[in-house]
Amino acid sequence: MSTILECIRTVGRGERGRKPLTFEQAYRVMDEYLDGKCDDDQMAMLLMLIRVQNETQQEIAGFVKAFQSRVPNLGADIDWPCYAGKRTSAGQPWHLLSAKLLAGAGYKVLLHGYHDRPAGRLHAEDYLAALGIPLAESPQQAQELLQQFGIAYLPLKHFAPQAEVMIGWKNRYGLRTPINTVVRALNPGGAAVGLRGSFHPGFQQLHAEVESEIGLSSHAVVSFKGQSGESEYNPKVSQTVWISTQQGVESHYWTERMLTDIPMPKECLFNTDTNELNMMANTVVSTMAAVLFAQLNDYEQGFEKAYQLWSEYCR
């Protein structure tokens, strides 16, 4: 029996007989799919059966590992996935300014994402020019841009085109698949620090556990409920934040942190409405603080440094 049929049978049996894939099964079936050894309809069926049962950390980690053997390592410091986009009611992609300020502070920041135009959300790609963030047309160009500017945005189609095809299955079959979770963890920059924003309950812990399952050394990822599911921290909510490091997975509870007395920039690159400027400023600082927490493993230190970078930007 082929690997894909074995995996479909494993997850698709009746309620008593079905079980999730192991890490090894997930890796093998995705590796074979990426080599063209099974077709799109078979893989789509498998992924949707997995999604109905809720994907496990072993399944996602196996899929990610198969992709990572084919994606580049571009020498970034910070891995910043941008796949969800933001609802217009949640404001513009202010997290891009967080990324730009961290790049200005000496970090090499690689943003990567997918522009889901039918979703009607505000995506990072729409704001790159306004923020002065260069768009890479290939992994090689992304590497050059990181060296030159410290920041770049690399579309998914340029480093994992098969993953973009799989994301598009939502419009064909009417259901999201676990690939939306997988792409956030691909880390094409080979960064030591990453962040994962997600929307649905439970996925914050799952993203951290996936990183632990993959077992990369010297890699720290902070995972939280992001604005509209994007990699942008919402300062108006209290929530449990998860972090995966070499020591394992930990959870931390962060309370709401909205500063009323916070500096404002002389000019807002997003042309944000006046009544949303405070939210924008707090979002930029809180998102930087989350990233720096993953690096420093100390939230107060991270927040203090983030606030300092914001204050210097506003002068």
Coordinates of N, CA, C and O in Angstrom, one line a residue, residues 173-287:
Y173 N -12.1 23.7 -2.2 CA -12.9 22.8 -1.4 C -13.7 23.4 -0.3 O -14.5 22.7 0.3
G174 N -13.5 24.7 -0.1 CA -14.4 25.4 0.9 C -14.0 25.2 2.3 O -14.7 25.5 3.3
L175 N -12.7 24.6 2.6 CA -12.3 24.4 3.9 C -10.8 24.6 4.1 O -10.0 24.2 3.2
R176 N -10.4 25.3 5.1 CA -9.0 25.4 5.4 C -8.4 24.1 5.8 O -9.0 23.2 6.3
T177 N -7.1 24.0 5.5 CA -6.4 22.7 5.8 C -5.3 23.1 6.8 O -5.0 24.2 7.0
P178 N -4.6 22.1 7.4 CA -3.5 22.3 8.3 C -2.3 23.0 7.7 O -1.4 23.5 8.4
I179 N -2.3 23.2 6.4 CA -1.2 23.9 5.7 C -1.1 25.3 6.2 O 0.0 25.9 6.2
N180 N -2.2 25.9 6.6 CA -2.2 27.3 7.2 C -1.4 27.3 8.4 O -0.8 28.4 8.8
T181 N -1.4 26.3 9.2 CA -0.5 26.2 10.4 C 0.9 25.9 10.0 O 1.9 26.4 10.6
V182 N 1.1 25.0 9.0 CA 2.4 24.6 8.6 C 3.3 25.8 8.1 O 4.4 26.0 8.5
V183 N 2.7 26.7 7.2 CA 3.5 27.7 6.6 C 4.0 28.7 7.6 O 5.1 29.3 7.4
R184 N 3.3 28.9 8.7 CA 3.8 29.8 9.7 C 5.2 29.4 10.3 O 5.9 30.2 10.9
A185 N 5.4 28.1 10.3 CA 6.6 27.5 10.9 C 7.7 27.2 10.0 O 8.7 26.6 10.4
L186 N 7.7 27.6 8.7 CA 8.7 27.2 7.8 C 10.0 27.9 8.0 O 11.1 27.3 7.6
N187 N 10.0 29.1 8.5 CA 11.3 29.8 8.9 C 12.3 29.7 7.8 O 13.4 29.2 8.0
P188 N 12.0 30.3 6.6 CA 13.0 30.3 5.5 C 14.2 31.1 5.8 O 15.2 30.9 5.1
G189 N 14.2 32.0 6.8 CA 15.3 32.7 7.1 C 16.3 32.0 8.0 O 17.4 32.5 8.3
G190 N 15.9 30.8 8.6 CA 16.7 30.1 9.5 C 17.0 31.0 10.8 O 18.1 30.9 11.4
A191 N 16.0 31.7 11.2 CA 16.2 32.7 12.3 C 16.2 32.0 13.7 O 15.6 30.9 13.8
A192 N 16.9 32.6 14.6 CA 16.9 32.0 16.0 C 15.7 32.4 16.8 O 15.5 31.8 17.8
V193 N 15.0 33.5 16.4 CA 13.8 34.0 17.1 C 12.7 34.1 16.1 O 12.8 34.5 15.0
G194 N 11.5 33.6 16.6 CA 10.3 33.7 15.7 C 9.1 34.1 16.5 O 9.0 33.9 17.7
L195 N 8.0 34.5 15.8 CA 6.8 34.8 16.5 C 5.7 34.1 15.7 O 5.8 34.0 14.5
R196 N 4.6 33.7 16.4 CA 3.5 33.0 15.8 C 2.2 33.6 16.3 O 1.9 33.5 17.5
G197 N 1.5 34.3 15.4 CA 0.2 34.8 15.8 C -0.9 33.9 15.2 O -0.8 33.4 14.1
S198 N -1.9 33.6 16.0 CA -3.0 32.7 15.5 C -4.3 33.2 16.1 O -4.3 34.0 17.1
F199 N -5.4 32.7 15.6 CA -6.7 33.2 16.1 C -7.5 32.2 17.0 O -7.9 32.5 18.1
H200 N -7.6 31.0 16.5 CA -8.5 30.0 17.2 C -7.8 29.5 18.5 O -6.6 29.3 18.6
P201 N -8.6 29.3 19.6 CA -8.1 28.8 20.9 C -7.4 27.5 20.7 O -7.8 26.6 19.9
G202 N -6.3 27.3 21.4 CA -5.6 26.1 21.3 C -4.4 26.1 20.4 O -3.4 25.4 20.5
F203 N -4.5 27.0 19.3 CA -3.4 27.0 18.3 C -2.2 27.7 18.9 O -1.1 27.5 18.4
Q204 N -2.4 28.6 19.9 CA -1.2 29.3 20.4 C -0.3 28.2 21.1 O 0.9 28.3 20.9
Q205 N -0.9 27.3 21.8 CA -0.1 26.3 22.4 C 0.5 25.3 21.4 O 1.6 24.9 21.4
L206 N -0.4 25.0 20.4 CA 0.1 24.1 19.3 C 1.3 24.6 18.6 O 2.2 23.8 18.3
H207 N 1.3 25.9 18.2 CA 2.4 26.4 17.5 C 3.7 26.3 18.3 O 4.8 26.0 17.7
A208 N 3.7 26.5 19.6 CA 4.9 26.4 20.4 C 5.3 24.9 20.5 O 6.5 24.6 20.5
E209 N 4.3 24.0 20.6 CA 4.6 22.6 20.7 C 5.2 22.1 19.4 O 6.1 21.2 19.5
V210 N 4.8 22.6 18.3 CA 5.3 22.2 17.0 C 6.8 22.5 17.0 O 7.6 21.7 16.6
E211 N 7.2 23.7 17.4 CA 8.6 24.1 17.4 C 9.4 23.2 18.3 O 10.5 22.8 18.0
S212 N 8.9 22.8 19.4 CA 9.6 21.9 20.4 C 9.7 20.5 19.7 O 10.7 19.8 19.9
E213 N 8.7 20.1 19.0 CA 8.7 18.8 18.4 C 9.7 18.7 17.3 O 10.4 17.7 17.1
I214 N 9.8 19.8 16.5 CA 10.8 19.9 15.4 C 12.2 19.8 16.0 O 13.1 19.2 15.4
G215 N 12.4 20.4 17.2 CA 13.7 20.3 17.9 C 14.9 21.0 17.4 O 16.0 20.5 17.4
L216 N 14.6 22.2 16.8 CA 15.8 23.0 16.3 C 16.5 23.5 17.5 O 16.0 24.0 18.4
S217 N 17.9 23.5 17.4 CA 18.7 24.1 18.5 C 18.7 25.6 18.3 O 18.6 26.1 17.2
S218 N 18.9 26.3 19.4 CA 19.1 27.7 19.4 C 17.9 28.4 18.7 O 18.1 29.4 17.9
H219 N 16.7 28.0 18.9 CA 15.5 28.6 18.3 C 14.5 28.8 19.3 O 14.1 27.9 20.1
A220 N 14.0 30.1 19.5 CA 13.0 30.4 20.4 C 11.8 31.1 19.7 O 12.0 32.0 18.9
V221 N 10.6 30.6 20.0 CA 9.4 31.1 19.3 C 8.4 31.4 20.3 O 8.1 30.7 21.3
V222 N 7.8 32.7 20.2 CA 6.7 33.1 21.1 C 5.4 33.0 20.3 O 5.4 33.4 19.1
S223 N 4.4 32.5 20.9 CA 3.1 32.2 20.2 C 2.0 32.8 21.0 O 1.9 32.7 22.3
F224 N 1.1 33.6 20.4 CA 0.0 34.3 21.1 C -1.2 34.4 20.1 O -1.1 34.1 18.9
K225 N -2.3 34.8 20.7 CA -3.5 35.1 19.9 C -3.3 36.5 19.3 O -3.2 37.5 20.0
G226 N -3.1 36.5 18.0 CA -2.8 37.8 17.3 C -4.0 38.5 16.8 O -5.1 37.9 16.7
Q227 N -3.8 39.7 16.5 CA -4.9 40.5 15.9 C -5.4 39.8 14.6 O -4.6 39.7 13.6
S228 N -6.7 39.4 14.6 CA -7.2 38.7 13.4 C -6.5 37.5 13.0 O -6.6 37.0 11.9
G229 N -5.7 37.0 13.9 CA -4.8 35.8 13.7 C -3.5 36.1 13.1 O -2.7 35.2 12.8
E230 N -3.2 37.4 12.9 CA -1.9 37.8 12.3 C -0.8 37.9 13.4 O -1.1 37.8 14.6
S231 N 0.4 38.0 13.0 CA 1.5 38.0 13.9 C 1.7 39.4 14.5 O 2.7 40.1 14.3
E232 N 0.7 39.9 15.1 CA 0.6 41.2 15.7 C 0.0 41.1 17.1 O -1.1 40.5 17.2
Y233 N 0.7 41.6 18.1 CA 0.1 41.4 19.5 C -0.9 42.5 19.8 O -0.7 43.7 19.5
N234 N -2.0 42.1 20.5 CA -3.1 43.0 20.8 C -2.9 43.4 22.3 O -3.1 42.6 23.2
P235 N -2.5 44.7 22.5 CA -2.3 45.2 23.9 C -3.5 45.3 24.7 O -3.4 45.5 26.0
K236 N -4.7 45.2 24.1 CA -5.9 45.5 24.8 C -6.5 44.2 25.5 O -7.5 44.3 26.1
V237 N -5.8 43.1 25.3 CA -6.3 41.9 25.9 C -5.3 41.3 26.9 O -4.1 41.5 26.8
S238 N -5.8 40.5 27.8 CA -5.0 39.7 28.7 C -5.1 38.3 28.2 O -6.1 37.8 27.8
Q239 N -3.9 37.6 28.1 CA -3.9 36.3 27.5 C -2.7 35.5 27.9 O -1.7 36.0 28.5
T240 N -2.8 34.1 27.7 CA -1.7 33.2 27.9 C -0.8 33.2 26.7 O -1.3 33.0 25.6
V241 N 0.5 33.5 26.9 CA 1.4 33.5 25.8 C 2.3 32.2 26.0 O 2.7 31.9 27.1
W242 N 2.6 31.6 24.9 CA 3.4 30.4 24.9 C 4.8 30.6 24.3 O 4.9 31.3 23.3
I243 N 5.8 30.0 24.9 CA 7.1 30.1 24.3 C 7.8 28.8 24.2 O 7.7 28.0 25.2
S244 N 8.5 28.5 23.1 CA 9.2 27.3 23.0 C 10.7 27.6 22.8 O 11.1 28.4 22.0
T245 N 11.5 27.0 23.7 CA 12.9 27.2 23.7 C 13.6 25.9 23.8 O 13.0 24.8 23.8
Q246 N 14.9 25.9 23.8 CA 15.7 24.6 24.0 C 15.3 23.9 25.3 O 15.4 22.6 25.4
Q247 N 14.8 24.6 26.3 CA 14.4 24.0 27.5 C 13.0 23.4 27.5 O 12.6 22.8 28.4
G248 N 12.3 23.6 26.4 CA 10.9 23.1 26.3 C 9.9 24.2 26.1 O 10.2 25.3 25.7
V249 N 8.6 23.9 26.4 CA 7.5 24.8 26.2 C 7.0 25.3 27.5 O 6.8 24.6 28.5
E250 N 6.9 26.7 27.6 CA 6.4 27.3 28.8 C 5.2 28.2 28.5 O 5.1 28.7 27.3
S251 N 4.3 28.5 29.5 CA 3.3 29.4 29.3 C 3.4 30.6 30.3 O 3.9 30.4 31.4
H252 N 3.1 31.8 29.8 CA 3.1 33.0 30.7 C 1.8 33.8 30.5 O 1.3 33.9 29.4
Y253 N 1.3 34.3 31.6 CA 0.1 35.1 31.5 C 0.4 36.6 31.5 O 1.0 37.1 32.4
W254 N 0.1 37.3 30.4 CA 0.3 38.7 30.3 C -1.0 39.4 30.4 O -2.0 39.1 29.7
T255 N -1.1 40.4 31.2 CA -2.3 41.2 31.4 C -2.3 42.3 30.4 O -1.3 42.7 29.7
E256 N -3.5 42.9 30.2 CA -3.7 44.0 29.3 C -2.7 45.1 29.6 O -2.4 45.4 30.8
R257 N -2.1 45.8 28.6 CA -1.1 46.8 28.8 C -1.2 47.9 27.8 O -0.6 47.9 26.8
M258 N -2.2 48.8 28.0 CA -2.4 49.9 27.2 C -1.9 51.2 27.9 O -2.5 51.6 28.9
L259 N -0.9 51.8 27.3 CA -0.4 53.0 27.9 C -1.1 54.2 27.3 O -1.3 54.4 26.1
T260 N -1.6 55.1 28.2 CA -2.3 56.3 27.8 C -1.3 57.4 27.4 O -1.5 58.2 26.5
D261 N -0.2 57.5 28.2 CA 0.8 58.5 27.9 C 2.0 57.8 27.2 O 2.9 57.3 27.7
I262 N 1.9 57.8 25.9 CA 2.9 57.2 25.0 C 3.2 58.1 23.9 O 2.3 58.8 23.3
P263 N 4.5 58.2 23.5 CA 4.9 59.2 22.4 C 4.2 58.8 21.1 O 3.8 57.7 20.8
M264 N 3.9 59.9 20.3 CA 3.4 59.7 19.0 C 4.4 60.1 17.9 O 5.1 61.1 18.1
P265 N 4.4 59.5 16.8 CA 5.3 59.9 15.7 C 4.9 61.2 15.1 O 3.7 61.6 15.1
K266 N 5.9 61.9 14.5 CA 5.5 63.2 13.9 C 4.7 62.9 12.6 O 3.8 63.8 12.3
E267 N 4.9 61.8 12.0 CA 4.1 61.4 10.8 C 3.8 59.9 10.9 O 4.7 59.1 11.1
C268 N 2.5 59.5 10.7 CA 2.1 58.1 10.7 C 2.2 57.6 9.3 O 1.5 58.0 8.4
L269 N 3.0 56.6 9.1 CA 3.2 56.0 7.8 C 2.0 55.3 7.3 O 1.8 55.1 6.1
F270 N 1.1 54.9 8.2 CA -0.2 54.3 7.8 C -1.3 55.2 7.5 O -2.4 54.8 7.1
N271 N -1.1 56.5 7.8 CA -2.2 57.5 7.8 C -3.4 57.1 8.7 O -4.5 57.2 8.3
T272 N -3.0 56.6 9.8 CA -4.0 56.1 10.8 C -4.9 57.2 11.3 O -4.4 58.3 11.5
D273 N -6.2 56.9 11.5 CA -7.1 57.9 12.0 C -6.6 58.4 13.4 O -6.1 57.6 14.2
T274 N -6.8 59.6 13.7 CA -6.4 60.2 15.0 C -6.8 59.4 16.2 O -6.1 59.2 17.1
N275 N -8.1 58.9 16.1 CA -8.7 58.2 17.3 C -8.1 56.8 17.4 O -8.4 56.1 18.4
E276 N -7.3 56.4 16.5 CA -6.7 55.0 16.6 C -5.2 55.1 16.8 O -4.5 54.1 16.9
L277 N -4.6 56.3 16.9 CA -3.2 56.5 17.0 C -2.6 55.8 18.3 O -1.6 55.2 18.3
N278 N -3.4 56.0 19.4 CA -2.9 55.4 20.6 C -2.9 53.8 20.5 O -1.9 53.2 21.0
M279 N -3.9 53.3 19.9 CA -3.9 51.8 19.7 C -2.7 51.4 18.8 O -2.0 50.4 19.1
M280 N -2.4 52.2 17.8 CA -1.3 51.9 16.9 C 0.0 51.9 17.6 O 0.8 50.9 17.5
A281 N 0.2 52.9 18.4 CA 1.5 53.0 19.2 C 1.6 51.9 20.1 O 2.7 51.3 20.2
N282 N 0.6 51.6 20.9 CA 0.7 50.5 21.9 C 0.9 49.1 21.2 O 1.6 48.2 21.7
T283 N 0.2 48.9 20.0 CA 0.4 47.7 19.3 C 1.8 47.5 18.8 O 2.4 46.4 18.9
V284 N 2.4 48.6 18.3 CA 3.8 48.5 17.8 C 4.8 48.1 18.9 O 5.6 47.2 18.8
V285 N 4.6 48.8 20.1 CA 5.4 48.5 21.2 C 5.2 47.1 21.7 O 6.2 46.4 22.0
S286 N 4.0 46.7 21.9 CA 3.7 45.4 22.4 C 4.2 44.2 21.5 O 4.6 43.2 22.0
T287 N 4.1 44.5 20.2 CA 4.5 43.4 19.3 C 6.0 43.3 19.3 O 6.6 42.2 19.4

